[in-house]
Amino acid sequence: MRFRFAVFTTRAVNATSRRLGRGRGTVAGGRSGLKVDPQLLQHLTASRQVVLVTGTNGKTTTTRLLAVALGAGGATVVSNETGSNMPPGHVAALAGDRRATVAVLEVDEIYLPRVLSATNPAAVVLLNLSRDQLDRTNEVRMVSGHWRAALAAAPHATVVANADDPLVVWAAGAAAQVRWVGAGLRWQLDAVGCPSCEGRIAFDAAGSWACVTGCGFVRPDPSVTMSTGGEATGGEATCGEPTGGESTGGEATGGASATTYYGEWADGRSERIRLLLPGRFNHSNALMAAVAAEAMGIAVADGLAAMADVGEVAGRFTTRLVNGVRTRLMLAKNPAGWSELLDLVGNDDGPIVISINARTADGADPSWLWDVPFERLARRVVVATGDRCRDLSVRLHYAGVAHVMESDPLAAVRIAHDGHDGHDGHDGYDGYDGAKRAERDGGDDADRTDRERVDVIGNYTAFAELLQASVPAPVGT
């Protein structure tokens, strides 16, 4: 009786929240349902196959790709696809679709032990661990230790783990069943301390790593590795230093040529990873999802074929109209995520808006901005915006990036598109206008047409606000 009433409460509160315009109906109902029945998550997953996806970056995308891959096998799949990744969000998604036989749940890093215990998952995907929201999850080795203890208590779960991240390897090392994936680790600065002996981890150019203190903690041999036609990608470390850009997926990113990615299995199999989503990191997510889908009985080729049609995830990488401007929206939340995304966009020539907030969902401490390699944007037209646009402006100044500051994100998008437009007296507009004129004068007509699109990168709440304020872009714009 309590369980049924809790499900009813979850659905009713979520529907009311959506009707009143107070939210998307993905959290409030779950909170109410859990108050009625604290075991609601356990009850809602008792008769389903469950896969959990966690990590600092890539959770939402990997969850979406994995759900699509499992659906290709004919299963009905439910997922918290909006990114509400704590128990209230899980409960809301599961209560909203009681018919689905498979649940793919994105899980916040801190909540993994609790959710793992409640759901008895068939598989767990561990992507990466790095600093995120410094006032909440600043000690990533502690998080890794909590994962390790939880996985040791879940012997029936198959763990799909990134062999290139020492913190992930430490956590997964206690699991009974592990499939190691050489998915790459571009941001290594948070993984240099050995979680086994508190010594030092050293990485080599090929992407391998080991504790140099001598405790024996080393990179495991992966059963599958991502490559670019023969070369593994695990060693492409940035560690905060600038590197060249790349272009993949549905839209080119400047002058760099497209990169082709493959999954290379130790048993000799090779599968090309074809995605509409751009970037090395998204192809890495797809490979992790493909290995997890295979663990759940889906052929790798079938899973990857299903993922190839995914063009956006929760609004990320979509092209929409913001304040009347054709805009590509992207999300980055921490130094590791920014480093990957700046690799993608750094070699473009078009205008870019960067929006930074420091609200509860973002983390109140924006000092991580100093770890982001904004130097890669030196050739782009940049507008700094958001609640913490002044902090960002200072960081861009010391990175040598010509920019202008505008606190209103919608106005910032218009400024990036139009240029000066009478904004006299704003610091940086002279350099901005010069860069804008050079950008508009260079290239052929096709290049200039593409440059009319403004790239926008925001952290969590900044991205959400711009997505909410946007409308679909007409076909052909």
Coordinates of C-alpha atoms in Angstrom, one line a residue:
M1 CA 0.0 0.0 0.0
R2 CA 2.8 2.5 0.9
F3 CA 4.6 1.7 -2.3
R4 CA 1.6 2.3 -4.5
F5 CA 0.8 5.5 -2.7
A6 CA 4.5 6.6 -3.1
V7 CA 4.3 6.0 -6.9
F8 CA 1.0 7.9 -7.1
T9 CA 2.5 10.8 -5.1
T10 CA 5.6 10.9 -7.3
R11 CA 3.6 11.1 -10.5
A12 CA 1.1 13.6 -9.1
V13 CA 3.7 16.1 -7.7
N14 CA 5.7 15.9 -11.0
A15 CA 2.6 16.6 -13.1
T16 CA 1.6 19.5 -10.9
S17 CA 5.2 20.9 -11.1
R18 CA 5.1 20.8 -14.9
R19 CA 1.6 22.3 -15.0
L20 CA 2.5 25.2 -12.8
G21 CA 5.7 25.8 -14.7
R22 CA 7.8 25.2 -11.6
G23 CA 10.2 22.7 -13.3
R24 CA 10.4 19.8 -15.6
G25 CA 8.8 17.3 -13.2
T26 CA 12.1 15.3 -12.7
V27 CA 12.9 16.0 -9.0
A28 CA 10.1 17.3 -6.8
G29 CA 7.9 14.2 -7.2
G30 CA 10.8 11.9 -6.5
R31 CA 11.5 13.8 -3.2
S32 CA 7.9 13.5 -2.2
G33 CA 7.7 9.8 -3.1
L34 CA 10.8 9.0 -1.1
K35 CA 9.3 10.7 1.9
V36 CA 6.3 8.4 1.6
D37 CA 8.4 5.3 1.0
P38 CA 12.1 5.6 1.8
Q39 CA 12.6 2.2 -0.1
L40 CA 10.9 3.4 -3.2
L41 CA 14.1 3.2 -5.4
Q42 CA 14.6 -0.4 -4.3
H43 CA 11.0 -1.3 -5.0
L44 CA 11.0 0.4 -8.5
T45 CA 14.0 -1.5 -9.7
A46 CA 13.3 -4.9 -8.1
S47 CA 11.9 -6.4 -11.3
R48 CA 14.2 -4.6 -13.9
Q49 CA 17.7 -5.0 -15.2
V50 CA 19.6 -2.0 -14.1
V51 CA 22.7 -0.4 -15.4
L52 CA 24.4 2.5 -13.6
V53 CA 26.6 5.1 -15.2
T54 CA 28.8 7.5 -13.2
G55 CA 31.9 9.7 -13.5
T56 CA 32.8 13.3 -13.3
N57 CA 32.3 14.0 -17.0
G58 CA 30.3 12.3 -19.7
K59 CA 27.6 10.7 -17.6
T60 CA 24.6 12.2 -19.4
T61 CA 25.9 11.4 -22.8
T62 CA 27.0 7.9 -22.0
T63 CA 23.7 7.2 -20.3
R64 CA 21.8 8.3 -23.4
L65 CA 24.0 6.3 -25.8
L66 CA 23.7 3.2 -23.7
A67 CA 19.9 3.5 -23.4
V68 CA 19.7 3.8 -27.2
A69 CA 22.0 0.8 -27.7
L70 CA 20.0 -1.4 -25.3
G71 CA 16.8 -0.3 -27.0
A72 CA 18.2 -1.6 -30.2
G73 CA 17.9 -5.1 -28.8
G74 CA 14.2 -4.7 -28.5
A75 CA 14.1 -4.0 -24.8
T76 CA 11.9 -1.2 -23.4
V77 CA 14.3 1.2 -21.6
V78 CA 13.7 3.9 -19.0
S79 CA 16.3 6.4 -18.1
N80 CA 16.7 9.7 -16.3
E81 CA 17.7 11.3 -19.5
T82 CA 17.4 14.9 -18.3
G83 CA 20.4 14.5 -16.0
S84 CA 18.6 14.5 -12.7
N85 CA 21.1 12.0 -11.3
M86 CA 20.3 11.7 -7.6
P87 CA 17.7 9.3 -6.0
P88 CA 14.8 11.8 -6.4
G89 CA 15.5 12.0 -10.2
H90 CA 15.9 8.2 -10.4
V91 CA 12.6 7.6 -8.6
A92 CA 10.8 10.2 -10.8
A93 CA 12.0 8.5 -14.0
L94 CA 11.2 5.0 -12.9
A95 CA 7.8 5.9 -11.6
G96 CA 7.0 7.6 -14.9
D97 CA 7.5 4.4 -16.9
R98 CA 6.5 1.2 -15.0
R99 CA 6.4 -0.9 -18.2
A100 CA 10.1 -0.7 -19.1
T101 CA 12.1 -3.8 -18.3
V102 CA 15.6 -2.1 -18.4
A103 CA 16.7 1.0 -16.5
V104 CA 19.8 2.9 -17.4
L105 CA 20.5 5.4 -14.7
E106 CA 23.0 8.3 -14.6
V107 CA 24.3 8.5 -11.0
D108 CA 26.0 11.4 -9.3
E109 CA 29.5 10.3 -8.1
I110 CA 28.8 10.8 -4.4
Y111 CA 25.5 8.8 -4.6
L112 CA 26.9 5.8 -6.4
P113 CA 27.3 3.6 -3.2
R114 CA 23.8 4.3 -2.1
V115 CA 22.2 3.8 -5.5
L116 CA 24.2 0.6 -6.1
S117 CA 23.1 -0.9 -2.9
A118 CA 19.4 0.0 -3.6
T119 CA 19.2 -1.2 -7.2
N120 CA 21.4 -4.4 -7.4
P121 CA 22.6 -3.5 -10.9
A122 CA 23.6 -5.9 -13.6
A123 CA 26.3 -3.5 -14.8
V124 CA 28.1 -0.4 -13.6
V125 CA 30.0 2.0 -15.9
L126 CA 32.9 4.0 -14.4
L127 CA 34.0 6.8 -16.7
N128 CA 36.5 9.1 -14.9
L129 CA 37.1 11.0 -11.7
S130 CA 38.4 14.6 -11.4
R131 CA 37.7 17.8 -9.4
D132 CA 34.2 19.1 -9.8
Q133 CA 32.2 21.6 -7.6
L134 CA 35.1 22.3 -5.2
D135 CA 32.8 23.0 -2.3
R136 CA 31.2 19.5 -2.6
T137 CA 33.5 16.9 -4.3
N138 CA 37.0 18.3 -4.0
E139 CA 38.6 15.1 -2.7
V140 CA 38.4 12.7 -5.5
R141 CA 40.5 10.0 -3.9
M142 CA 37.9 9.8 -1.1
V143 CA 35.2 9.3 -3.7
S144 CA 37.2 6.6 -5.4
G145 CA 37.6 4.8 -2.0
H146 CA 33.8 4.9 -1.5
W147 CA 33.3 3.4 -4.9
R148 CA 35.8 0.7 -4.1
A149 CA 34.0 -0.3 -1.0
A150 CA 30.6 -0.3 -2.7
L151 CA 31.7 -2.4 -5.6
A152 CA 33.4 -5.0 -3.3
A153 CA 29.9 -5.5 -1.9
A154 CA 28.3 -6.1 -5.3
P155 CA 29.9 -9.3 -6.7
H156 CA 27.1 -9.9 -9.2
A157 CA 27.6 -6.6 -11.1
T158 CA 29.8 -6.4 -14.2
V159 CA 31.9 -3.2 -14.0
V160 CA 33.0 -1.5 -17.2
A161 CA 35.8 0.8 -16.2
N162 CA 38.2 3.2 -17.8
A163 CA 41.7 1.6 -17.5
D164 CA 43.4 5.0 -18.2
D165 CA 42.2 6.7 -15.0
P166 CA 44.1 5.5 -11.9
L167 CA 41.2 6.6 -9.6
V168 CA 38.7 4.5 -11.6
V169 CA 41.1 1.5 -11.6
W170 CA 41.5 1.7 -7.9
A171 CA 37.7 1.7 -7.4
A172 CA 37.0 -1.1 -9.9
G173 CA 39.9 -3.2 -8.6
A174 CA 37.7 -4.5 -5.8
A175 CA 35.0 -5.6 -8.1
A176 CA 34.5 -9.3 -9.0
Q177 CA 33.9 -8.8 -12.7
V178 CA 35.6 -6.0 -14.6
R179 CA 35.9 -5.2 -18.3
W180 CA 38.7 -2.7 -18.7
V181 CA 38.5 -0.1 -21.5
G182 CA 41.3 2.0 -22.8
A183 CA 39.1 5.1 -23.2
G184 CA 41.8 7.7 -22.7
L185 CA 42.4 10.3 -20.0
R186 CA 43.3 13.7 -21.4
W187 CA 43.2 15.5 -18.0
Q188 CA 45.7 13.8 -15.7
L189 CA 46.4 16.5 -13.1
D190 CA 43.9 15.0 -10.6
A191 CA 45.3 11.5 -11.0
V192 CA 48.9 11.9 -10.1
G193 CA 48.6 10.7 -6.5
C194 CA 48.6 7.0 -6.0
P195 CA 45.3 5.9 -4.3
S196 CA 47.0 2.7 -3.2
C197 CA 50.0 4.0 -1.3
E198 CA 49.7 7.8 -1.5
G199 CA 52.8 7.8 -3.6
R200 CA 53.1 9.3 -7.2
I201 CA 51.6 8.1 -10.4
A202 CA 53.6 8.6 -13.6
F203 CA 52.1 8.6 -17.1
D204 CA 54.1 7.9 -20.3
A205 CA 53.5 9.2 -23.8
A206 CA 51.6 6.0 -24.8
G207 CA 49.0 6.5 -22.1
S208 CA 50.2 3.8 -19.7
W209 CA 50.8 4.6 -16.1
A210 CA 52.2 3.1 -12.9
C211 CA 53.0 4.1 -9.3
V212 CA 56.6 5.0 -9.2
T213 CA 56.8 4.5 -5.5
G214 CA 56.9 0.7 -6.0
C215 CA 53.5 -0.4 -4.5
G216 CA 52.7 -2.4 -7.7
F217 CA 49.7 -0.3 -8.7
V218 CA 49.8 -0.2 -12.5
R219 CA 47.4 0.2 -15.4
P220 CA 45.6 -3.0 -16.2
D221 CA 45.6 -4.4 -19.7
P222 CA 42.4 -3.3 -21.4
S223 CA 40.2 -5.7 -23.3
V224 CA 39.3 -2.9 -25.7
T225 CA 41.0 0.3 -26.6
M226 CA 39.9 3.4 -28.6
S227 CA 42.2 4.2 -31.5
T228 CA 42.4 6.5 -34.5
G229 CA 43.1 4.0 -37.1
G230 CA 45.9 2.1 -35.4
E231 CA 47.0 4.5 -32.7
A232 CA 45.6 4.3 -29.2
T233 CA 44.2 7.6 -27.9
G234 CA 45.1 7.1 -24.2
G235 CA 48.3 9.0 -24.3
E236 CA 46.9 12.3 -25.7
A237 CA 47.3 14.0 -22.4
T238 CA 46.8 17.7 -22.0
C239 CA 47.4 18.3 -18.3
G240 CA 46.3 21.8 -18.8
E241 CA 48.7 22.6 -21.7
P242 CA 47.5 23.8 -25.1
T243 CA 47.2 21.2 -27.9
G244 CA 45.9 21.3 -31.4
G245 CA 42.2 21.1 -32.1
E246 CA 40.2 18.4 -33.8
S247 CA 37.0 18.0 -35.7
T248 CA 34.6 15.1 -35.5
G249 CA 30.9 14.4 -35.7
G250 CA 28.2 16.3 -37.5
E251 CA 29.8 19.8 -37.7
A252 CA 33.3 20.7 -38.6
T253 CA 35.3 22.8 -36.2
G254 CA 37.5 25.0 -38.2
G255 CA 40.3 23.9 -40.4
A256 CA 41.2 20.7 -38.6
S257 CA 40.5 17.5 -40.5
A258 CA 38.0 14.9 -39.2
T259 CA 39.4 12.1 -37.0
T260 CA 38.1 8.6 -37.4
Y261 CA 37.8 6.5 -34.2
Y262 CA 37.7 2.8 -33.7
G263 CA 37.2 0.3 -30.9
E264 CA 40.0 -2.3 -31.0
W265 CA 39.4 -5.5 -29.0
A266 CA 42.1 -7.7 -27.7
D267 CA 40.6 -10.7 -29.5
G268 CA 41.2 -9.0 -32.8
R269 CA 37.8 -7.4 -33.5
S270 CA 37.7 -3.8 -34.7
E271 CA 34.6 -1.6 -34.9
R272 CA 34.4 2.0 -36.3
I273 CA 32.6 4.5 -34.0
R274 CA 30.4 6.7 -36.1
L275 CA 28.7 9.6 -34.3
L276 CA 26.9 12.8 -35.1
L277 CA 28.1 14.1 -31.7
P278 CA 31.5 15.8 -32.0
G279 CA 34.7 15.3 -30.1
R280 CA 37.1 12.7 -28.9
F281 CA 35.4 12.6 -25.6
N282 CA 32.0 11.7 -27.1
H283 CA 33.6 8.8 -29.0
S284 CA 35.2 7.6 -25.8
N285 CA 31.7 7.7 -24.2
A286 CA 30.3 5.7 -27.0
L287 CA 32.9 3.0 -26.7
M288 CA 32.2 2.7 -23.0
A289 CA 28.5 2.4 -23.7
A290 CA 29.2 -0.2 -26.4
V291 CA 31.2 -2.4 -24.0
A292 CA 28.5 -2.1 -21.4
A293 CA 25.8 -2.9 -24.0
E294 CA 27.8 -6.0 -25.0
A295 CA 27.9 -7.0 -21.3
M296 CA 24.1 -6.8 -21.4
G297 CA 23.8 -9.0 -24.5
I298 CA 23.8 -6.5 -27.3
A299 CA 26.2 -7.0 -30.3
V300 CA 28.8 -4.2 -30.5
A301 CA 28.0 -3.4 -34.1
D302 CA 24.3 -3.2 -33.3
G303 CA 24.8 -1.0 -30.3
L304 CA 27.2 1.4 -32.2
A305 CA 24.8 1.6 -35.2
A306 CA 22.0 2.7 -32.8
M307 CA 24.2 5.4 -31.2
A308 CA 25.1 6.8 -34.6
D309 CA 21.7 8.5 -35.0
V310 CA 22.0 10.5 -31.7
G311 CA 22.4 14.1 -32.7
E312 CA 22.1 15.8 -29.3
V313 CA 21.9 15.0 -25.6
A314 CA 19.8 17.1 -23.3
G315 CA 20.4 20.1 -25.6
R316 CA 24.1 19.8 -25.8
F317 CA 25.7 20.4 -29.2
T318 CA 22.3 21.5 -30.6
T319 CA 22.1 24.5 -32.9
R320 CA 19.3 26.8 -31.8
L321 CA 18.3 30.4 -32.0
V322 CA 19.3 32.5 -28.9
N323 CA 18.2 36.1 -29.0
G324 CA 17.7 35.7 -32.8
V325 CA 21.2 34.3 -33.4
R326 CA 22.1 30.9 -34.7
T327 CA 23.9 29.4 -31.8
R328 CA 25.6 26.1 -31.0
L329 CA 25.1 25.3 -27.3
M330 CA 27.7 23.4 -25.3
L331 CA 28.2 22.5 -21.6
A332 CA 31.5 22.3 -19.6
K333 CA 31.6 22.2 -15.8
N334 CA 35.1 21.6 -14.6
P335 CA 38.8 21.8 -15.8
A336 CA 38.8 18.3 -17.3
G337 CA 35.6 19.0 -19.2
W338 CA 36.7 22.4 -20.4
S339 CA 40.1 21.0 -21.5
E340 CA 38.3 18.5 -23.8
L341 CA 35.8 21.0 -25.2
L342 CA 38.5 23.6 -25.9
D343 CA 40.4 21.0 -27.9
L344 CA 37.2 20.8 -30.0
V345 CA 36.5 24.5 -30.5
G346 CA 40.0 26.1 -30.1
N347 CA 40.9 26.0 -33.8
D348 CA 37.6 27.5 -35.0
D349 CA 37.6 31.1 -36.2
G350 CA 34.0 32.1 -35.4
P351 CA 32.8 34.1 -32.3
I352 CA 32.3 32.3 -29.0
V353 CA 30.5 33.2 -25.8
I354 CA 31.6 31.8 -22.5
S355 CA 29.0 32.0 -19.6
I356 CA 30.0 31.2 -16.0
N357 CA 27.8 31.1 -13.0
A358 CA 28.6 30.0 -9.4
R359 CA 25.3 28.9 -8.0
T360 CA 24.5 25.8 -6.0
A361 CA 24.4 23.4 -8.9
D362 CA 27.7 24.9 -10.3
G363 CA 29.6 25.0 -7.1
A364 CA 30.2 28.3 -5.3
D365 CA 34.0 28.4 -5.8
P366 CA 35.0 29.5 -9.4
S367 CA 38.8 29.3 -8.7
W368 CA 38.9 26.3 -11.1
L369 CA 38.9 28.8 -13.9
W370 CA 42.6 29.2 -13.4
D371 CA 43.1 25.5 -14.3
V372 CA 41.3 25.8 -17.6
P373 CA 43.6 26.3 -20.6
F374 CA 41.8 29.3 -22.1
E375 CA 44.9 30.2 -24.0
R376 CA 43.6 27.9 -26.8
L377 CA 41.0 30.6 -27.6
A378 CA 43.6 33.2 -28.6
R379 CA 42.5 33.1 -32.2
R380 CA 38.8 33.4 -31.5
V381 CA 36.4 36.3 -30.8
V382 CA 35.3 35.9 -27.2
V383 CA 32.5 37.5 -25.1
A384 CA 32.6 36.8 -21.3
T385 CA 29.2 36.6 -19.6
G386 CA 27.3 35.2 -16.7
D387 CA 27.1 35.9 -13.0
R388 CA 30.9 35.5 -12.7
C389 CA 31.9 37.3 -15.9
R390 CA 34.4 39.5 -14.1
D391 CA 36.2 36.5 -12.7
L392 CA 36.2 35.0 -16.2
S393 CA 37.4 38.3 -17.7
V394 CA 40.4 38.4 -15.4
R395 CA 41.3 34.8 -16.3
L396 CA 41.0 35.6 -20.1
H397 CA 43.2 38.7 -19.7
Y398 CA 46.0 36.6 -18.2
A399 CA 45.5 34.0 -20.9
G400 CA 46.1 36.7 -23.5
V401 CA 42.6 36.3 -25.0
A402 CA 41.1 39.4 -26.5
H403 CA 37.5 39.6 -25.2
V404 CA 34.7 41.8 -24.1
M405 CA 32.6 41.5 -21.0
E406 CA 28.8 41.6 -21.0
S407 CA 26.9 40.4 -17.9
D408 CA 23.6 39.6 -19.7
P409 CA 24.0 36.2 -21.6
L410 CA 21.4 37.0 -24.2
A411 CA 23.0 40.4 -25.0
A412 CA 26.4 38.7 -25.1
V413 CA 25.2 36.3 -27.8
R414 CA 24.0 39.3 -29.9
I415 CA 27.2 41.2 -29.3
A416 CA 29.3 38.1 -30.4
H417 CA 27.3 38.0 -33.6
D418 CA 27.1 41.7 -34.4
G419 CA 30.3 43.1 -33.0
H420 CA 30.7 46.6 -31.5
D421 CA 27.2 48.0 -32.1
G422 CA 27.7 51.1 -30.0
H423 CA 28.9 49.5 -26.8
D424 CA 31.5 52.3 -26.2
G425 CA 33.3 52.3 -22.9
H426 CA 33.5 48.5 -22.4
D427 CA 36.9 47.2 -21.6
G428 CA 38.3 45.1 -24.5
Y429 CA 36.0 46.3 -27.3
D430 CA 38.8 47.7 -29.4
G431 CA 40.6 44.4 -29.5
Y432 CA 37.3 42.6 -29.9
D433 CA 36.3 44.7 -32.9
G434 CA 39.6 44.2 -34.6
A435 CA 39.3 40.5 -34.1
K436 CA 35.7 40.5 -35.4
R437 CA 36.7 42.4 -38.5
A438 CA 39.5 40.0 -39.2
E439 CA 37.2 37.1 -38.7
R440 CA 34.6 38.5 -41.1
D441 CA 37.0 39.6 -43.7
G442 CA 38.9 36.2 -44.0
G443 CA 37.8 33.1 -45.8
D444 CA 35.3 32.4 -48.6
D445 CA 31.6 32.9 -48.6
A446 CA 30.9 29.4 -47.2
D447 CA 33.3 30.0 -44.3
R448 CA 31.6 33.3 -43.5
T449 CA 28.2 31.7 -43.6
D450 CA 29.3 29.1 -41.1
R451 CA 30.9 31.8 -38.9
E452 CA 27.5 33.4 -38.5
R453 CA 26.9 30.7 -36.0
V454 CA 28.0 31.7 -32.5
D455 CA 29.4 29.0 -30.2
V456 CA 28.2 29.2 -26.6
I457 CA 29.8 27.3 -23.8
G458 CA 28.4 27.5 -20.3
N459 CA 28.7 25.7 -17.0
Y460 CA 25.7 24.0 -15.6
T461 CA 23.2 26.7 -14.7
A462 CA 24.5 29.1 -17.4
F463 CA 23.9 26.4 -20.0
A464 CA 20.5 25.6 -18.7
E465 CA 19.4 29.2 -18.8
L466 CA 20.5 29.7 -22.4
L467 CA 18.9 26.5 -23.5
Q468 CA 15.6 27.5 -21.9
A469 CA 15.8 30.9 -23.6
S470 CA 16.4 29.4 -27.0
V471 CA 14.1 28.2 -29.7
P472 CA 14.6 25.7 -32.5
A473 CA 16.6 27.0 -35.4
P474 CA 14.8 27.0 -38.8
V475 CA 16.1 24.4 -41.2
G476 CA 18.8 26.0 -43.5
T477 CA 19.8 28.7 -41.1

